[in-house]
Tab-separated table of C-alpha atoms and ligand atoms in Angstrom:
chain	number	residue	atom	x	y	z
A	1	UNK	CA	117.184	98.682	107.460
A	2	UNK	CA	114.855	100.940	105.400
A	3	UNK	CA	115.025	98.891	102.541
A	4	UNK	CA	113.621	95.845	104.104
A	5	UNK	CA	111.239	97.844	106.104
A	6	UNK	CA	110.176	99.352	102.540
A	7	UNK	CA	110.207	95.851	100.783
A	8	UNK	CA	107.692	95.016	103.717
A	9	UNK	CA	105.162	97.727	102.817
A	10	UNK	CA	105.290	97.588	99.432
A	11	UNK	CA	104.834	93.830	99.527
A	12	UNK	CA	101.779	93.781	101.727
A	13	UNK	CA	98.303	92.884	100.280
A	14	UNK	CA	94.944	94.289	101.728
A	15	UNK	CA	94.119	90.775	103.406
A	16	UNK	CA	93.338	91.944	106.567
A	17	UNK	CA	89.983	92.978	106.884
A	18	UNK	CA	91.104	96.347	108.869
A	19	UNK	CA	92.624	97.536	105.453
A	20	UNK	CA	89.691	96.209	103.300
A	21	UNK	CA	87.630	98.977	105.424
A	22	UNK	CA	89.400	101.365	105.549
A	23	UNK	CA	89.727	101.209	101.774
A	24	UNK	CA	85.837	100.653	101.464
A	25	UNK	CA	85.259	103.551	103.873
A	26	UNK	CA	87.114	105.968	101.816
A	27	UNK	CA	85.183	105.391	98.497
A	28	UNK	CA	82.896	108.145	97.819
A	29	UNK	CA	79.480	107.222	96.820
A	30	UNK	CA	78.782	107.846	92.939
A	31	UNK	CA	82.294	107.624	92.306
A	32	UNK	CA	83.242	103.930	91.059
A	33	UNK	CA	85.932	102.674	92.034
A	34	UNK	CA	88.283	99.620	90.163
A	35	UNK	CA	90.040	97.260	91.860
A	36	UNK	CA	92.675	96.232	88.974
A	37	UNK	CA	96.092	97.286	87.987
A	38	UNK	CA	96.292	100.745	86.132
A	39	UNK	CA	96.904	99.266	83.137
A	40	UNK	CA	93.719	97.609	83.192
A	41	UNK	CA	91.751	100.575	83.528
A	42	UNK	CA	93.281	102.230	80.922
A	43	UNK	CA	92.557	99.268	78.891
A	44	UNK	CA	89.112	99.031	79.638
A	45	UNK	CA	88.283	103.135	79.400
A	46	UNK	CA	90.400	102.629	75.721
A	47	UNK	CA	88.153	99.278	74.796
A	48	UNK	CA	84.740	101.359	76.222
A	49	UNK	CA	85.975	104.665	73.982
A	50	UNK	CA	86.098	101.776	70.780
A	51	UNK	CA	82.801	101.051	71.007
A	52	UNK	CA	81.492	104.304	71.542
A	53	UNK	CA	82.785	104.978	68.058
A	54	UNK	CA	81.072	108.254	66.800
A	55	UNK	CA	80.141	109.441	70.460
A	56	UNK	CA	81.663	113.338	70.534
A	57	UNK	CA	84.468	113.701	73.377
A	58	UNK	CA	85.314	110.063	72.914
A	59	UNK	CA	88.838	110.417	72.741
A	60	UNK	CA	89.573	113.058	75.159
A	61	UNK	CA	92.184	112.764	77.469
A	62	UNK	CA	91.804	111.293	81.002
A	63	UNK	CA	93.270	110.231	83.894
A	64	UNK	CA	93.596	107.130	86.284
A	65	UNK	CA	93.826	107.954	90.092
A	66	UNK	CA	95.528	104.704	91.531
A	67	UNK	CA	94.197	105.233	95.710
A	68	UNK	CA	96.154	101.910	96.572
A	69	UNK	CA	99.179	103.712	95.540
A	70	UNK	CA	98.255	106.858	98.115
A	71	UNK	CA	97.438	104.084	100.271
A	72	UNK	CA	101.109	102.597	100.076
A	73	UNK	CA	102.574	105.606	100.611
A	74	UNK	CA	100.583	105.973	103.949
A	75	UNK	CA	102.483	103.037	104.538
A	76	UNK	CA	105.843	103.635	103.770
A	77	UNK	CA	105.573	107.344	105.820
A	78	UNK	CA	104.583	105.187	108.834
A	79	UNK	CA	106.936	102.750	109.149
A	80	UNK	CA	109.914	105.140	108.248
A	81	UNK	CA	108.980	108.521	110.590
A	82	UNK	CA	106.016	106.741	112.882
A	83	UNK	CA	106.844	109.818	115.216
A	84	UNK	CA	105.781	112.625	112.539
A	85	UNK	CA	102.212	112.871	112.032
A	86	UNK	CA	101.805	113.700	108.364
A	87	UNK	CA	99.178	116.833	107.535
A	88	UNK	CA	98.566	116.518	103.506
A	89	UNK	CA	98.590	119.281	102.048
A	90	UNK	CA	95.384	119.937	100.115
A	91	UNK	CA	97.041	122.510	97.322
A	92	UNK	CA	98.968	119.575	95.997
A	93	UNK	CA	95.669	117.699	94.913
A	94	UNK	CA	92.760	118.068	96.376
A	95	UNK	CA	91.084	115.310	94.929
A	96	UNK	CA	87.638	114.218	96.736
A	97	UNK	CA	88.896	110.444	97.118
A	98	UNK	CA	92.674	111.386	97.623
A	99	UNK	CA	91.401	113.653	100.735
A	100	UNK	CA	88.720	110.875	101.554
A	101	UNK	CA	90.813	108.144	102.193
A	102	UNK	CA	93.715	110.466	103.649
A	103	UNK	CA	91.427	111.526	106.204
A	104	UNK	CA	89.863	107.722	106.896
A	105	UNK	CA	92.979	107.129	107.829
A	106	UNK	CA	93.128	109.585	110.371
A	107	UNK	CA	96.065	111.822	108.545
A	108	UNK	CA	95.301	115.817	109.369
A	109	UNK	CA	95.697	118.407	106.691
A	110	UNK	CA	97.948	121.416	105.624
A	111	UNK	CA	94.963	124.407	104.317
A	112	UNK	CA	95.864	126.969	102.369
A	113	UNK	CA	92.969	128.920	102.129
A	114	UNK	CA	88.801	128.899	103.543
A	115	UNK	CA	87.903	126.666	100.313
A	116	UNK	CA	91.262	124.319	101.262
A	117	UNK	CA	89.385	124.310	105.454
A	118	UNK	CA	86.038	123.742	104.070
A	119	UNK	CA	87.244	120.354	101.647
A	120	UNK	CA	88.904	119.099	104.692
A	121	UNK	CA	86.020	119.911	107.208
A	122	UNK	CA	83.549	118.439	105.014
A	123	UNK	CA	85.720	115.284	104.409
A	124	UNK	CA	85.161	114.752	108.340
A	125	UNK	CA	88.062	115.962	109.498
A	126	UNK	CA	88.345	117.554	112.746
A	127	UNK	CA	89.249	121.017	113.163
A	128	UNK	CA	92.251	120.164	115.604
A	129	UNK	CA	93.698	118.299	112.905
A	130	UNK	CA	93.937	121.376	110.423
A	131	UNK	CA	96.510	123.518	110.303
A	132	UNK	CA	95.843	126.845	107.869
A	133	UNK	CA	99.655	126.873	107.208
A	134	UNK	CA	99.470	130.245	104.980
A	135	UNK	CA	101.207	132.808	106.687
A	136	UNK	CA	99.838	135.627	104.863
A	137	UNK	CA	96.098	135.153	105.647
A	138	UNK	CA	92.967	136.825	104.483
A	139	UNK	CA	91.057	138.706	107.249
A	140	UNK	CA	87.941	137.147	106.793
A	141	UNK	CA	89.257	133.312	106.146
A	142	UNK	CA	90.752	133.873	109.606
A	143	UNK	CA	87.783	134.729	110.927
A	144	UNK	CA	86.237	131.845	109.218
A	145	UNK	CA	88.883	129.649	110.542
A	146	UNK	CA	87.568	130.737	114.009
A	147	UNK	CA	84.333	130.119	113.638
A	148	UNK	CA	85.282	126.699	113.264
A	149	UNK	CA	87.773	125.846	115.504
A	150	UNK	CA	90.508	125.674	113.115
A	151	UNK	CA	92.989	127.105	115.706
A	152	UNK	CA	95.932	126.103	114.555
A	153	UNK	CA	98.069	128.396	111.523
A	154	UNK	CA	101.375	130.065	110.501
A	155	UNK	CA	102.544	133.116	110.810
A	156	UNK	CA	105.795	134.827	110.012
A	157	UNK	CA	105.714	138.524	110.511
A	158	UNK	CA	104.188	140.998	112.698
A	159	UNK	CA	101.678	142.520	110.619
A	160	UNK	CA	99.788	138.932	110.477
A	161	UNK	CA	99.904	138.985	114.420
A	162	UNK	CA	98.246	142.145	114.591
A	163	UNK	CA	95.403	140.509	111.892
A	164	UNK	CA	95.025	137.690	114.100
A	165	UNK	CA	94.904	139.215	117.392
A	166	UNK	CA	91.816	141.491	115.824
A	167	UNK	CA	90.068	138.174	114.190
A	168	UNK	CA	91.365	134.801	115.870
A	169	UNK	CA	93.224	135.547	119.572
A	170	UNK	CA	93.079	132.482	120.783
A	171	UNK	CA	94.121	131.020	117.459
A	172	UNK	CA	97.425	128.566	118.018
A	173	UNK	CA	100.203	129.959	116.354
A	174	UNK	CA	102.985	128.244	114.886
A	175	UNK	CA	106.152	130.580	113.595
A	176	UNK	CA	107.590	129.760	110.449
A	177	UNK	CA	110.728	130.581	110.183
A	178	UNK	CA	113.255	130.893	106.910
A	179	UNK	CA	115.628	127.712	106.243
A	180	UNK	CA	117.729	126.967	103.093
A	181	UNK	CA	115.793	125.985	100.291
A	182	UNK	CA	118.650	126.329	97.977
A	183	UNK	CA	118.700	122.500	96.913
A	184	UNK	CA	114.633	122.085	96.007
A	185	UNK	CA	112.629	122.379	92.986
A	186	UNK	CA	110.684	125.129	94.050
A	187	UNK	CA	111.965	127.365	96.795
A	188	UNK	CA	109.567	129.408	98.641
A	189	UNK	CA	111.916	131.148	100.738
A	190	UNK	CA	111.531	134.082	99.119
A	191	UNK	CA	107.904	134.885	99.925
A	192	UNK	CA	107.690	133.219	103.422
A	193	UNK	CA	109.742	132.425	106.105
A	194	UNK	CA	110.927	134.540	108.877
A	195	UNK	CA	114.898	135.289	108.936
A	196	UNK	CA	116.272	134.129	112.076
A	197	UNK	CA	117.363	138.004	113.233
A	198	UNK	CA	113.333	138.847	113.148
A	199	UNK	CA	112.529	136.019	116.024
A	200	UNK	CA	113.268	137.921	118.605
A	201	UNK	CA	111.269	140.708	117.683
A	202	UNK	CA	108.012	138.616	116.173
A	203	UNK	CA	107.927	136.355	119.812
A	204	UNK	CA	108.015	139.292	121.847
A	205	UNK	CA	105.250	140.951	119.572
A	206	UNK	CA	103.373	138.108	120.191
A	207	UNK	CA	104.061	138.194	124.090
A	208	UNK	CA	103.069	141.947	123.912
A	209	UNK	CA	99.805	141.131	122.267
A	210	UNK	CA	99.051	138.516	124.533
A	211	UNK	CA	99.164	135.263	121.553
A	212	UNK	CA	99.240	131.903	122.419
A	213	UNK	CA	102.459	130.972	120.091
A	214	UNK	CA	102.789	127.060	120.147
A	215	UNK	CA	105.675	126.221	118.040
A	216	UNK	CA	107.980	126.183	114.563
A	217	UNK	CA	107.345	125.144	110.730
A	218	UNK	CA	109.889	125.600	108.616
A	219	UNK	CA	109.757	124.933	104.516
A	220	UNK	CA	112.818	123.531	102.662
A	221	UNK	CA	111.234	123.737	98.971
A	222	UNK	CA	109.125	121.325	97.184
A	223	UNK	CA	110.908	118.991	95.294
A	224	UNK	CA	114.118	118.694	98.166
A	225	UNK	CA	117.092	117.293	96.958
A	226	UNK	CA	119.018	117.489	99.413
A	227	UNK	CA	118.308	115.171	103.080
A	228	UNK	CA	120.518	117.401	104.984
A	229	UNK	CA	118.269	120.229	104.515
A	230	UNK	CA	116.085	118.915	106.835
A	231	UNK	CA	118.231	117.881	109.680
A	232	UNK	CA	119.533	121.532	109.373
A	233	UNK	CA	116.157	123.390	109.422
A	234	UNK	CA	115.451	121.065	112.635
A	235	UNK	CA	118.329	122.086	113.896
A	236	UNK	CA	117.203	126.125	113.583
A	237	UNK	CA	113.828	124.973	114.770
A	238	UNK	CA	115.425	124.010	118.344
A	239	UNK	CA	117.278	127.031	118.699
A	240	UNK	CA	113.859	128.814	118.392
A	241	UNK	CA	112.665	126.234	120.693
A	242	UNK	CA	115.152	127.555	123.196
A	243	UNK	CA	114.906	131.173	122.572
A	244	UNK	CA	110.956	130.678	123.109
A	245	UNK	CA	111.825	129.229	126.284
A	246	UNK	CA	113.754	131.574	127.682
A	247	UNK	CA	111.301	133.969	126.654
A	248	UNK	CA	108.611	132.161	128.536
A	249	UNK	CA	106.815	130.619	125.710
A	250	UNK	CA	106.001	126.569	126.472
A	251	UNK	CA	106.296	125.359	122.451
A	252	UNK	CA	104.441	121.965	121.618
A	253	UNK	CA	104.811	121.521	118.348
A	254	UNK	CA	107.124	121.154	115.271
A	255	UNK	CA	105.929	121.339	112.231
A	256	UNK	CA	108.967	120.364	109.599
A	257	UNK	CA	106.841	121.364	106.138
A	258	UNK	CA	106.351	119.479	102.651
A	259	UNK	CA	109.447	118.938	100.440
A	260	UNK	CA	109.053	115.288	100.676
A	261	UNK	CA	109.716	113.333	97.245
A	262	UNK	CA	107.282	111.106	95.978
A	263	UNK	CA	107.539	107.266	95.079
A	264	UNK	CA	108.762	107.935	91.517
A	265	UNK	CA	112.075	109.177	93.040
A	266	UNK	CA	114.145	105.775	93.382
A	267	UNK	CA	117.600	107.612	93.112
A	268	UNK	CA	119.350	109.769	94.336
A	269	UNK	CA	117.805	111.724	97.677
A	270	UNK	CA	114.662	109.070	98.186
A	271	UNK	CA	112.138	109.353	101.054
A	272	UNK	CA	113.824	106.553	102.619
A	273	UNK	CA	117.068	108.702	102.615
A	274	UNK	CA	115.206	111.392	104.442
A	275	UNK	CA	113.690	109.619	106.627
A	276	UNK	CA	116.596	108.073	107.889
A	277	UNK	CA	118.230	111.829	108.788
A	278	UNK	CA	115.787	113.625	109.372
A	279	UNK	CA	113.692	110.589	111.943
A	280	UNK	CA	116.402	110.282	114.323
A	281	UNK	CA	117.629	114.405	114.118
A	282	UNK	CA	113.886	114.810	115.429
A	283	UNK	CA	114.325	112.171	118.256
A	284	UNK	CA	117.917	114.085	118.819
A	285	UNK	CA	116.324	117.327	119.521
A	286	UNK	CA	112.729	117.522	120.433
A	287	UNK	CA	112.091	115.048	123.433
A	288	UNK	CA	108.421	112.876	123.287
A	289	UNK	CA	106.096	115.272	124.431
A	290	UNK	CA	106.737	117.263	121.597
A	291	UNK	CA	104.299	116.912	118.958
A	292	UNK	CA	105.884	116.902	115.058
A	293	UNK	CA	103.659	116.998	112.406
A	294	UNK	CA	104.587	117.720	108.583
A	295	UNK	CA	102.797	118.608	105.813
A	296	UNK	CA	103.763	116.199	102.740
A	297	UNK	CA	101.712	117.104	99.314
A	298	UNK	CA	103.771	115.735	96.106
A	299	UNK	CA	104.798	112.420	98.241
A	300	UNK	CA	101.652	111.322	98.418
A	301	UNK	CA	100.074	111.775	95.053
A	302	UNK	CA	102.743	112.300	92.868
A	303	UNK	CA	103.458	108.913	91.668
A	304	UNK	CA	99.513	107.798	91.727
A	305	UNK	CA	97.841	109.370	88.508
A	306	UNK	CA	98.883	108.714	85.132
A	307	UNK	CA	97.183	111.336	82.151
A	308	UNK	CA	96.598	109.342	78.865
A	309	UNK	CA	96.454	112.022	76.225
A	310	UNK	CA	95.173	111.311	72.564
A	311	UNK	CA	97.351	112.466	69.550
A	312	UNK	CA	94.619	114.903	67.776
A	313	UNK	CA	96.843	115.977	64.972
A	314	UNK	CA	100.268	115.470	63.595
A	315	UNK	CA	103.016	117.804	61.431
A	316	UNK	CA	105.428	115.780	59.553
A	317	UNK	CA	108.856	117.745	58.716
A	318	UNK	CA	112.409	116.807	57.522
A	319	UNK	CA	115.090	117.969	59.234
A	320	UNK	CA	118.599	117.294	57.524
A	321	UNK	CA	117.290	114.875	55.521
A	322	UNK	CA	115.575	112.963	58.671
A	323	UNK	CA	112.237	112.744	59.315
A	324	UNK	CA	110.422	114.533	62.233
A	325	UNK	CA	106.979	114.686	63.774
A	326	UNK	CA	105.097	116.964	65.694
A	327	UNK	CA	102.818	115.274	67.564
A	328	UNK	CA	99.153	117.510	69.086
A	329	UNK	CA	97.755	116.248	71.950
A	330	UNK	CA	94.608	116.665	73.691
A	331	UNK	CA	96.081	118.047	77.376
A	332	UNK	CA	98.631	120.718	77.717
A	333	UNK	CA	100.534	123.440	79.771
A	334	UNK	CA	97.273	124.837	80.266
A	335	UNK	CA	95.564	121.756	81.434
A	336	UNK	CA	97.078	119.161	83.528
A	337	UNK	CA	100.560	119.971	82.492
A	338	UNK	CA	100.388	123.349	84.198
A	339	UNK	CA	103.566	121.508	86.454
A	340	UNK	CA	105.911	122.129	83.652
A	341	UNK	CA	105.865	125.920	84.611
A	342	UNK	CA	104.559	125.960	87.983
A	343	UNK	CA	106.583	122.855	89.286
A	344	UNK	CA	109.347	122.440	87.201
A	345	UNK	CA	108.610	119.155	86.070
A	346	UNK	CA	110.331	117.577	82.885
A	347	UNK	CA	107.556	115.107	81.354
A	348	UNK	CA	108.091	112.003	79.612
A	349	UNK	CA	105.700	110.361	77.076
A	350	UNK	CA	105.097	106.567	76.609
A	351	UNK	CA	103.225	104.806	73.545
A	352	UNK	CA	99.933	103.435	75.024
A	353	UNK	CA	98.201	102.393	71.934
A	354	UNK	CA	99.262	102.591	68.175
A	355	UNK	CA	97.184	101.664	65.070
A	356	UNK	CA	94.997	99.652	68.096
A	357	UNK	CA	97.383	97.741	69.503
A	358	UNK	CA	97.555	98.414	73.240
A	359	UNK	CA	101.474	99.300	74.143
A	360	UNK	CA	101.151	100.213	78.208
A	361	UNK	CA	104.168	99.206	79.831
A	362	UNK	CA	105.889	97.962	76.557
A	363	UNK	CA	109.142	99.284	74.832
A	364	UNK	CA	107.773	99.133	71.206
A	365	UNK	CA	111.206	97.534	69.502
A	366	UNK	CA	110.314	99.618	66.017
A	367	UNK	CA	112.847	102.496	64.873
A	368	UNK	CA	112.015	105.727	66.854
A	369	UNK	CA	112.364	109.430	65.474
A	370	UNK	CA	112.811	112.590	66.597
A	371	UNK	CA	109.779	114.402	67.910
A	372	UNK	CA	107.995	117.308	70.055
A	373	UNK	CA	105.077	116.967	72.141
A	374	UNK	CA	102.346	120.083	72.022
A	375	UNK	CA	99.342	120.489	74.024
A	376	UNK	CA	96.250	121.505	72.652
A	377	UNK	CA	95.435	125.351	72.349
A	378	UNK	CA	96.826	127.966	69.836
A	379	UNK	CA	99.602	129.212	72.287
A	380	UNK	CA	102.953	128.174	71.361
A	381	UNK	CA	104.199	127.912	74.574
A	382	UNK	CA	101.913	124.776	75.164
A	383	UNK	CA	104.698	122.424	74.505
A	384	UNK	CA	104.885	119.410	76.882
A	385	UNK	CA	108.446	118.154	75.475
A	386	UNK	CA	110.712	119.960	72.830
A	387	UNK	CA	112.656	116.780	71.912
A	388	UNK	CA	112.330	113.346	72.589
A	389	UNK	CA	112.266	110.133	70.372
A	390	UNK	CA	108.947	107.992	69.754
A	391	UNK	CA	108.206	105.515	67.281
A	392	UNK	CA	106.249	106.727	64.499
A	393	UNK	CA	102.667	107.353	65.829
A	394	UNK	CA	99.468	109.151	63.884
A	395	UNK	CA	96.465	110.561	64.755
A	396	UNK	CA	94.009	108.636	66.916
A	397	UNK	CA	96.793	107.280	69.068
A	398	UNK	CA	97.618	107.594	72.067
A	399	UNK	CA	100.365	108.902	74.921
A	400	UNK	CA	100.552	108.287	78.563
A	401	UNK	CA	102.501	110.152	81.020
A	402	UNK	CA	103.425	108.629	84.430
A	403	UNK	CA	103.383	110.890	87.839
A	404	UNK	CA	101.087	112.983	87.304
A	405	UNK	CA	99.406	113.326	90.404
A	406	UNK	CA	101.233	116.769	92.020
A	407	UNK	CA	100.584	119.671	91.382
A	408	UNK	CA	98.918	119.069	88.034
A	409	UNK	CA	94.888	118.792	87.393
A	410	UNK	CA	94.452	121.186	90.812
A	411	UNK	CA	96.041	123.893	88.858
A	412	UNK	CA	94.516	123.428	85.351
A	413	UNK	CA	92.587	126.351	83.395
A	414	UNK	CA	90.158	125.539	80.463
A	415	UNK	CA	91.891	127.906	77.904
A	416	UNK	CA	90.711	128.133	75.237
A	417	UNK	CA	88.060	125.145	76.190
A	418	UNK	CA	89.629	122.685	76.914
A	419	UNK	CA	88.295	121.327	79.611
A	420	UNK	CA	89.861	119.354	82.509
A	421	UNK	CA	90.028	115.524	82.073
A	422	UNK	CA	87.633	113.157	83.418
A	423	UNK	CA	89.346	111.010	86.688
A	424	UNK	CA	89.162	107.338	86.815
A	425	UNK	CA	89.679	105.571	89.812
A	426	UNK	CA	91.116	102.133	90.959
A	427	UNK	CA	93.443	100.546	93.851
A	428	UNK	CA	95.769	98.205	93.299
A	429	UNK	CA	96.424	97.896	96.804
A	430	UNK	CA	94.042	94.464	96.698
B	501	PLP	C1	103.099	125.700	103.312
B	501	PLP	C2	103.252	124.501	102.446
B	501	PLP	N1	103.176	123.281	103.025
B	501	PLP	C3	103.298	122.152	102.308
B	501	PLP	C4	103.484	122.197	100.934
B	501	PLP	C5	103.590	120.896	100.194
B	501	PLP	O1	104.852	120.726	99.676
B	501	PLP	P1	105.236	119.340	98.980
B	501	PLP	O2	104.198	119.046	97.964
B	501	PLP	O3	106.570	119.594	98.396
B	501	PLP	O4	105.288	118.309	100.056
B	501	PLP	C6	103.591	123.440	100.287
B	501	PLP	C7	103.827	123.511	98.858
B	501	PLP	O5	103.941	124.541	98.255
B	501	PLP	C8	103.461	124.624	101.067
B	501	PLP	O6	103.517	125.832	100.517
């Protein structure tokens, strides 16, 4: 059933003039946007770069946002869990037309700090659709969040109720409580999370302080591999539910996190996968006038910018009697590729020109050697891949890398000066 229903989406074309809007309405003025496969705008920012020929910066690296993609996966999330209201979470790329269109299409957001509230705020969204889902809080972003209505954030220990009674007690509290994040990329169980024993204790703080406690996020990891995970960690969230009640707390909401894999992720445990447990565990559990909400980051953007890095320098070595290359390129583990530490991500490089011929999309049919990637700067750790094959390229080529969306330019630094690349834009969703 979630195949067709997937087949559907994906197959749709923007010719209803709703969708056209929408699309139109999200486009930030100043910012052009394309309206032609991502190939196509990497050919034509390649073809503009040849003509520019002695223009400094030419060839540095840059990106292509795809917002048709972000679009699709709008789709997909409402036609598999229409019941939970997704919340994007800023921190996984708070791109100005990512959050644009997000919030044109009436999606709320996940905050992480006052500069995470203020993007969303000034993208138009309401304050009742923010939740500042850090439980550790500053004093004065709470405040902040106050002063504009942002009622709604996490907590999971006592200390942060006794901050937020002082700064923010009306503030709408949602408890997040500790679930396994044993079978994700990047568990965050051990910073956040409240063990199940401390419930008891952190609800009746609350009752004692006179907070307004509303409900139950839970976590299970970035990166989940594992669908179960989530039925499970709704299944913790009810008994809260029920202790809450019996303590005399009326819960609304359940908020069941991030975790969510993005489009890339065709095998193995695939949104559809999790949507199909974790969908009807929610309906199981949590009657209709409970209000879910989750707070997806990676499956949105993930799978919707590609980096397109140019080959500065090369080393040529032999290694028993084989030839090997190490190839330089102009974005590395400082820059975008910041994921391969923070985020665990393995990256894979694809030709996208050689000697001028444009290779996007093509398996060059030449003989391939062994190779290492390296980013930019002086640090040795800057390597983007350690071994892979490629055919033989030189300098003035170029690399792309697909997925590149999470968790990547957000989190970039400009060591030693290299600077962040410049972001293209096009849909494809027309
Ligand atoms: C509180 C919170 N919500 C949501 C997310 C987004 O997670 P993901 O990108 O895996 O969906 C994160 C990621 O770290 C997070 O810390």
């Amino acid at each position: 059933m979630h195949t067709e229903l997937d087949t559907i989406v994906l197959n749709q074309r923007c010719d209803s003039p709703m969708v056209s809007k929408t699309l139109e309405t999200a486009r930030l003025p100043n910012i052009p946007v394309l309206s032609v496969s991502v190939k196509d705008a990497i050919k034509q920012k390649l073809d503009s770069i040849s003509q520019l020929k002695w223009e400094s910066d030419q060839e540095n690296a840059f990106v292509v946002g795809d917002i048709g993609e972000v679009y699709r996966q709008f789709l997909r999330w409402k036609a598999l869990l229409p019941r939970i209201e997704p919340f994007f979470a800023v921190k996984s790329n708070p791109d100005p037309m990512v959050v644009k269109l997000l919030q044109s299409l009436g999606l709320g957001f996940d905050c992480a700090s006052k500069a995470e509230i203020q993007i969303a705020l000034e993208t138009g969204a309401d304050p009742s659709r923010i939740i500042y889902a850090n439980p550790c809080k500053q004093a004065s972003y709470i405040r902040y969040a106050a002063q504009q209505n942002v009622a709604k954030m996490t907590f999971d220990n006592a200390d942060e109720l006794y901050k937020i009674k002082k700064f923010y007690p009306n503030a709408e509290l949602v408890l997040r409580i500790l679930t396994d994040d044993s079978k994700s990329l990047c568990q965050l169980g051990i910073k956040f999370g409240a063990p199940l024993d401390t419930v008891d204790h952190l609800l009746q703080t609350a009752k004692d302080l006179d907070l307004n406690v509303i409900g139950v996020s839970f976590h299970v990891g970035s990166g989940c591999y594992d669908q179960y995970a989530f039925s499970e960690a709704v299944n913790l969230a009810r008994g809260v539910f029920d202790k809450a009640e019996a303590m005399g707390f009326n819960f609304s909401l359940l908020d069941v996190g991030g975790g969510f894999p993005s489009a890339d992720v065709t095998d193995g445990v695939t949104f559809e996968k999790i949507a199909a447990v974790l969908g009807p565990t929610v309906d199981a559990l949590f009657p209709p006038n409970i209000r879910v909400i989750a707070e997806p980051g990676r499956y949105f953007v993930a799978s919707a910018f590609t980096v397109c890095t140019n080959i500065i320098a090369r080393r040529s070595k032999i290694n028993n009697e084989q030839p090997s290359f190490m190839y330089y390129v102009n974005d590395g583990m400082y820059g975008s590729f910041n994921c391969i530490i923070f985020d665990h991500q393995v990256v894979q490089p694809h030709v996208l020109a050689k000697d001028g011929h444009f290779a996007y999309g093509e398996e060059l049919e030449e003989k391939h050697y062994e190779c290492s990637v390296w980013g930019p700067t002086c640090d040795s750790i800057d390597c983007l891949n350690k071994k892979t094959t490629l055919p033989l390229l030189s300098e003035g080529d170029w690399l792309y890398w697909n997925n590149m969306g999470a968790y990547t330019v957000c989190s970039s630094s400009q060591f030693n000066g290299f600077k962040s690349p410049e972001i293209l834009y096009t849909n494809t969703y027309c």
